[in-house]
PDB file of C-alpha atoms in Angstrom:
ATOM      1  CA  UNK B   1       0.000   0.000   0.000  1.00 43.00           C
ATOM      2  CA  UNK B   2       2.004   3.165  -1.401  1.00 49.00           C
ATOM      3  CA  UNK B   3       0.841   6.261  -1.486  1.00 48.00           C
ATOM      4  CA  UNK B   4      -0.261   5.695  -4.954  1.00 48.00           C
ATOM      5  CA  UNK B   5      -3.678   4.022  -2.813  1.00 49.00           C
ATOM      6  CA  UNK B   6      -4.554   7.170  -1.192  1.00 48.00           C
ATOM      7  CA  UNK B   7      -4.750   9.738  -4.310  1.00 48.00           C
ATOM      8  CA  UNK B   8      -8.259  11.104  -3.082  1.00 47.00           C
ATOM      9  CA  UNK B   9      -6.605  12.236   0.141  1.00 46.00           C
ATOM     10  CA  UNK B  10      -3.647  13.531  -1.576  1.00 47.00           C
ATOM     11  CA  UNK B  11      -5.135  15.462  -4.723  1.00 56.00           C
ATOM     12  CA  UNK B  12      -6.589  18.043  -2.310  1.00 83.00           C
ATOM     13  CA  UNK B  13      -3.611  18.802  -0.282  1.00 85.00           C
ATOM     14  CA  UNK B  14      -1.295  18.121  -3.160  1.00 81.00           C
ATOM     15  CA  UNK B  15      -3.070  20.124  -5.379  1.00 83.00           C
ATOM     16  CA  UNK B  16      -3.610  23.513  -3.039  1.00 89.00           C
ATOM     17  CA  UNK B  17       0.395  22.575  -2.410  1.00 89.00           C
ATOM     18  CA  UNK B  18       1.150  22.819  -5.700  1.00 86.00           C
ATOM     19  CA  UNK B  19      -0.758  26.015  -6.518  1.00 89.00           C
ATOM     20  CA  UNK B  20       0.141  27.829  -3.444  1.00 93.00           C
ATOM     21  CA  UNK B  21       3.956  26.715  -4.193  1.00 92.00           C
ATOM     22  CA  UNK B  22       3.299  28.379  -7.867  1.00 91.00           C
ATOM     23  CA  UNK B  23       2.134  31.667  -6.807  1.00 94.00           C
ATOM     24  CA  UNK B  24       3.963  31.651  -3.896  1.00 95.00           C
ATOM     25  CA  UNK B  25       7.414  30.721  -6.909  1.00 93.00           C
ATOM     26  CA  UNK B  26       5.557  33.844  -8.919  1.00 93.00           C
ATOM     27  CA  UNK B  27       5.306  36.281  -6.231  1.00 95.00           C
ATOM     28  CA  UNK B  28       8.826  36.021  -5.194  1.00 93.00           C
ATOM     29  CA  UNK B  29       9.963  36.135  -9.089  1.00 93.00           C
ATOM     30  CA  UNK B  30       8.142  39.875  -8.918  1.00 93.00           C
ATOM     31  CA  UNK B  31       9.670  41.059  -6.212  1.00 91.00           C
ATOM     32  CA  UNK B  32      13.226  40.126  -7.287  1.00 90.00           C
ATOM     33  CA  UNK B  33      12.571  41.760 -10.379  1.00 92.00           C
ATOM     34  CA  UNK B  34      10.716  45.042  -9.327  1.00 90.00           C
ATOM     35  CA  UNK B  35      11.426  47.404  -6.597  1.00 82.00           C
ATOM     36  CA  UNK B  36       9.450  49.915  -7.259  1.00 85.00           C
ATOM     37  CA  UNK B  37       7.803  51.981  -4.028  1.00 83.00           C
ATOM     38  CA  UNK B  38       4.408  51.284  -4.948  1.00 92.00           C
ATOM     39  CA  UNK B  39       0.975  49.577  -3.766  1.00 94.00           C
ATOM     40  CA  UNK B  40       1.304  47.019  -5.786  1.00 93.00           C
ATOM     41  CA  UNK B  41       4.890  45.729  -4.467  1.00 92.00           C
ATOM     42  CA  UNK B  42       4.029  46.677  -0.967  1.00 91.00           C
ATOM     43  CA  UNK B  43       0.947  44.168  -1.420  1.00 93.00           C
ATOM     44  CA  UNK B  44       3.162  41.675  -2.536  1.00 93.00           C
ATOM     45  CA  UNK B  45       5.912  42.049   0.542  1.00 90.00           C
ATOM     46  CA  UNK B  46       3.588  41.389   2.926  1.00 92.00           C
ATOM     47  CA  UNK B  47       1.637  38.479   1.220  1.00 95.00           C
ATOM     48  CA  UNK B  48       5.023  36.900   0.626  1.00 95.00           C
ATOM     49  CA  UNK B  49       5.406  36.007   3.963  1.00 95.00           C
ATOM     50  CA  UNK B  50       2.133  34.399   4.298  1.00 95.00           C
ATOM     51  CA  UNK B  51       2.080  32.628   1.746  1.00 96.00           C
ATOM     52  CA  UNK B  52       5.556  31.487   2.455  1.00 96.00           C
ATOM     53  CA  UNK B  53       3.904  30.036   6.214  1.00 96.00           C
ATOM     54  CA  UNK B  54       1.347  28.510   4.326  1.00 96.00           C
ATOM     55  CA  UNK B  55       2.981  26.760   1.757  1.00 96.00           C
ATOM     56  CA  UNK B  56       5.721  25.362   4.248  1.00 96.00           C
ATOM     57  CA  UNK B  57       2.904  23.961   6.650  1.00 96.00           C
ATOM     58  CA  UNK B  58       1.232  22.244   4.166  1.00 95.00           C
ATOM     59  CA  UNK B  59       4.730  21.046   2.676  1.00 94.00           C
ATOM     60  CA  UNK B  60       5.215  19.500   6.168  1.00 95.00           C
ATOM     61  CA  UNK B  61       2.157  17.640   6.227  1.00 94.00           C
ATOM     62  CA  UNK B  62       2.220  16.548   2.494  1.00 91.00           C
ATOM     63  CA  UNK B  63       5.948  14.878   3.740  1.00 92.00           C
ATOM     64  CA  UNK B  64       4.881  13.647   7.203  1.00 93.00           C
ATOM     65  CA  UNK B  65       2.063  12.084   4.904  1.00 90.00           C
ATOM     66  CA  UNK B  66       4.151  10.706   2.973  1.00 85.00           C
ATOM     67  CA  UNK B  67       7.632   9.738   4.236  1.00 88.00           C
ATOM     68  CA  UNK B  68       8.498   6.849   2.022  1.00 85.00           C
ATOM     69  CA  UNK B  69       8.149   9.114  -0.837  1.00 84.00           C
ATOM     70  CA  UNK B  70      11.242  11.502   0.790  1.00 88.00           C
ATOM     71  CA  UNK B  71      13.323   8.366   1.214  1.00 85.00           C
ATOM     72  CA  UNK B  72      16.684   9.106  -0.692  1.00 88.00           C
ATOM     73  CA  UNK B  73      19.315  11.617  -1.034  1.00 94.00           C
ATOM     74  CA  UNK B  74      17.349  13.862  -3.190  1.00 93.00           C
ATOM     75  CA  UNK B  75      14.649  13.625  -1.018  1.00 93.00           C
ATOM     76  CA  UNK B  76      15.921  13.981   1.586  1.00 95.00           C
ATOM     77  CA  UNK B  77      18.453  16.567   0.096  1.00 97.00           C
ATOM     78  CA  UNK B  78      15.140  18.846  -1.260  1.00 95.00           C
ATOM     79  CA  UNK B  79      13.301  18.794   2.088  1.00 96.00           C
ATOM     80  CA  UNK B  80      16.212  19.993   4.073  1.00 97.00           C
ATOM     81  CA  UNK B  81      17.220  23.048   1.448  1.00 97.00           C
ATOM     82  CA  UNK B  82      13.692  23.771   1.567  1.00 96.00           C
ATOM     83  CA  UNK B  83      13.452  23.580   5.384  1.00 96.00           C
ATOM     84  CA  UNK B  84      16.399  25.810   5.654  1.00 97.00           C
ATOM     85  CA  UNK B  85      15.412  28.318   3.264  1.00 97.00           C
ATOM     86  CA  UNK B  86      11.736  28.408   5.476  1.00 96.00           C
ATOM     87  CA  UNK B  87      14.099  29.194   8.336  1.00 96.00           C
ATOM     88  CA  UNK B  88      16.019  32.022   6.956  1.00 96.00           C
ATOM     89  CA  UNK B  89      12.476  33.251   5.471  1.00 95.00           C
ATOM     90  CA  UNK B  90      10.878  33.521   8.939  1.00 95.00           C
ATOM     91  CA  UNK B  91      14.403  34.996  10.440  1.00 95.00           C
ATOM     92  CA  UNK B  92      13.570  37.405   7.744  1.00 93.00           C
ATOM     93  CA  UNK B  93       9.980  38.221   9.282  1.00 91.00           C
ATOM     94  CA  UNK B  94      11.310  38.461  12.870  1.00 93.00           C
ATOM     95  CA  UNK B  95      14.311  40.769  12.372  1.00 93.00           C
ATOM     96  CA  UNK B  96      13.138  42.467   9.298  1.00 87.00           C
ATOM     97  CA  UNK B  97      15.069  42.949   5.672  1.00 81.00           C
ATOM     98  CA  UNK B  98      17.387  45.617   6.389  1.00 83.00           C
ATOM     99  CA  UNK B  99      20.730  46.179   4.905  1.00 87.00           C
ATOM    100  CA  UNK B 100      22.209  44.468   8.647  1.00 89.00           C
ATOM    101  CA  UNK B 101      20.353  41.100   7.306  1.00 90.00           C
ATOM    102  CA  UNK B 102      21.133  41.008   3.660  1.00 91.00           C
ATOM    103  CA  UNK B 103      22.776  37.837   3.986  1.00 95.00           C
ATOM    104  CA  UNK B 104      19.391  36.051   5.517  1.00 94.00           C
ATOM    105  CA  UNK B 105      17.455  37.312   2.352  1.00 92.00           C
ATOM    106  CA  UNK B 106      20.812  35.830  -0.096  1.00 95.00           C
ATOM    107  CA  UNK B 107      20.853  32.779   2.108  1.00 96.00           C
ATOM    108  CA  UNK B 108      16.856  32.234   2.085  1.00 96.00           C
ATOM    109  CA  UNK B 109      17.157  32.717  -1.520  1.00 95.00           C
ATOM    110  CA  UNK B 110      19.500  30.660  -2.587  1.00 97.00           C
ATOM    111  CA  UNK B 111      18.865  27.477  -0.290  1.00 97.00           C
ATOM    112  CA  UNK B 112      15.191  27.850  -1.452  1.00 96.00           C
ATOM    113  CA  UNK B 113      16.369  28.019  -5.325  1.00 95.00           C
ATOM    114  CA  UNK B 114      18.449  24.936  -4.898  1.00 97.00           C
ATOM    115  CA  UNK B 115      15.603  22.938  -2.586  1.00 95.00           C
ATOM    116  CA  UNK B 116      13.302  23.881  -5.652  1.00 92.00           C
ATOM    117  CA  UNK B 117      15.970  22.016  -8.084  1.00 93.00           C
ATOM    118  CA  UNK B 118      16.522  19.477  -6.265  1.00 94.00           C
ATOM    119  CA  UNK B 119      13.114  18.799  -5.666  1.00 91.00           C
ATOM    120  CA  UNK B 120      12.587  18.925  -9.429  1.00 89.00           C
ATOM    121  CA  UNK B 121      15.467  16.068  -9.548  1.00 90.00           C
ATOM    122  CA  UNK B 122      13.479  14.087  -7.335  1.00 89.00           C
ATOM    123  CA  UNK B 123      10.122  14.252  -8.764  1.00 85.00           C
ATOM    124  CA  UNK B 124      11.297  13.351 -11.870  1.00 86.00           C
ATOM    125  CA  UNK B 125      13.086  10.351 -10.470  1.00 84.00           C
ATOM    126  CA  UNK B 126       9.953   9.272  -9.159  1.00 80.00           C
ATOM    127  CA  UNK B 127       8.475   9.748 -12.159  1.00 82.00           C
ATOM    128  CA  UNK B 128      10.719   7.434 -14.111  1.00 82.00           C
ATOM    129  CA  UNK B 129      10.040   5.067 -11.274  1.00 80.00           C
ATOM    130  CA  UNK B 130       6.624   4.071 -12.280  1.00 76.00           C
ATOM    131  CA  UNK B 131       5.088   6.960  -9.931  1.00 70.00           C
ATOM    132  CA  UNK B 132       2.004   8.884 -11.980  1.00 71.00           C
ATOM    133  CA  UNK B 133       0.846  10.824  -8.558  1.00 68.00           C
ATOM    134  CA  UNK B 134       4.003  13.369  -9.146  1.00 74.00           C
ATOM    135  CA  UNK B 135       3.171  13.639 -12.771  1.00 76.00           C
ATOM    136  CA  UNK B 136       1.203  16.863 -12.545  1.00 73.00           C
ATOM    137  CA  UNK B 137       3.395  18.582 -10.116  1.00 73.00           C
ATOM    138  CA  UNK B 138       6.881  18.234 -12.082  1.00 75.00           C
ATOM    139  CA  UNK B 139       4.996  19.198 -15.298  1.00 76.00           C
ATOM    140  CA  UNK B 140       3.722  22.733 -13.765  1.00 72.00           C
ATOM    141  CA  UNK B 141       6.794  22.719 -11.848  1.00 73.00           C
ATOM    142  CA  UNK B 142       9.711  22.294 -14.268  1.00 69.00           C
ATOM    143  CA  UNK B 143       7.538  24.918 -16.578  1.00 64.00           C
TER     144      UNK B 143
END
């Protein structure tokens, strides 16, 4: 009894994962690219973290769910970038992005950008292992 059994569980949780995951990949693509003072990036700053809370809670569960599926280096590899990114993230939120804690923001960056790779290596290794419920995710994903 894999995971594959309990799809009707999982394509709820997996799915709202996978679309918070997107916007949440989307919103942080804007504000890397745009600083402008306005509204509209101010909105975005201070969705980004909650999004970012969301998104790593249901991450959790999705693993604690399903633990076999994590089993690996890559797995294992992607959870703990991604954990670590999280970390620096909500540093981030406590101390606040000032010019003092420019290395949290580089470090949260670039331990989420390789957690995201190597989570893309994974899922695709899955998927070459017979595994269909990962299908949907790499294809959005790796686009």
């Amino acid at each position: 009894m894999g995971s594959e059994n309990r799809r009707p569980l999982i394509f709820g949780l997996g799915t709202s994962l996978l679309l918070l995951a997107l916007a949440l990949v989307a919103n942080s693509a804007y504000l890397a690219g745009f600083g402008d003072p306005n509204l509209f990036y101010v909105a975005n700053s201070l969705i980004h973290p909650a999004l970012g809370i969301v998104v790593a809670i249901l991450f959790g569960v999705f693993v604690s769910r399903h633990r076999g599926d994590w089993s690996g280096a890559n797995g294992k590899a992607a959870v703990f970038l991604l954990t670590m990114g999280a970390g620096f993230g909500a540093y981030l939120a406590v101390v606040g992005m000032t010019r003092p804690h420019s290395w949290g923001l580089y470090a949260h960056v670039a331990l989420t950008i390789a957690g995201l790779f190597v989570l893309l290596v994974h899922l695709r290794a899955r998927i070459l292992q017979g595994s269909t419920l990962y299908l949907k995710a790499w294809r959005w994903s790796a686009g």
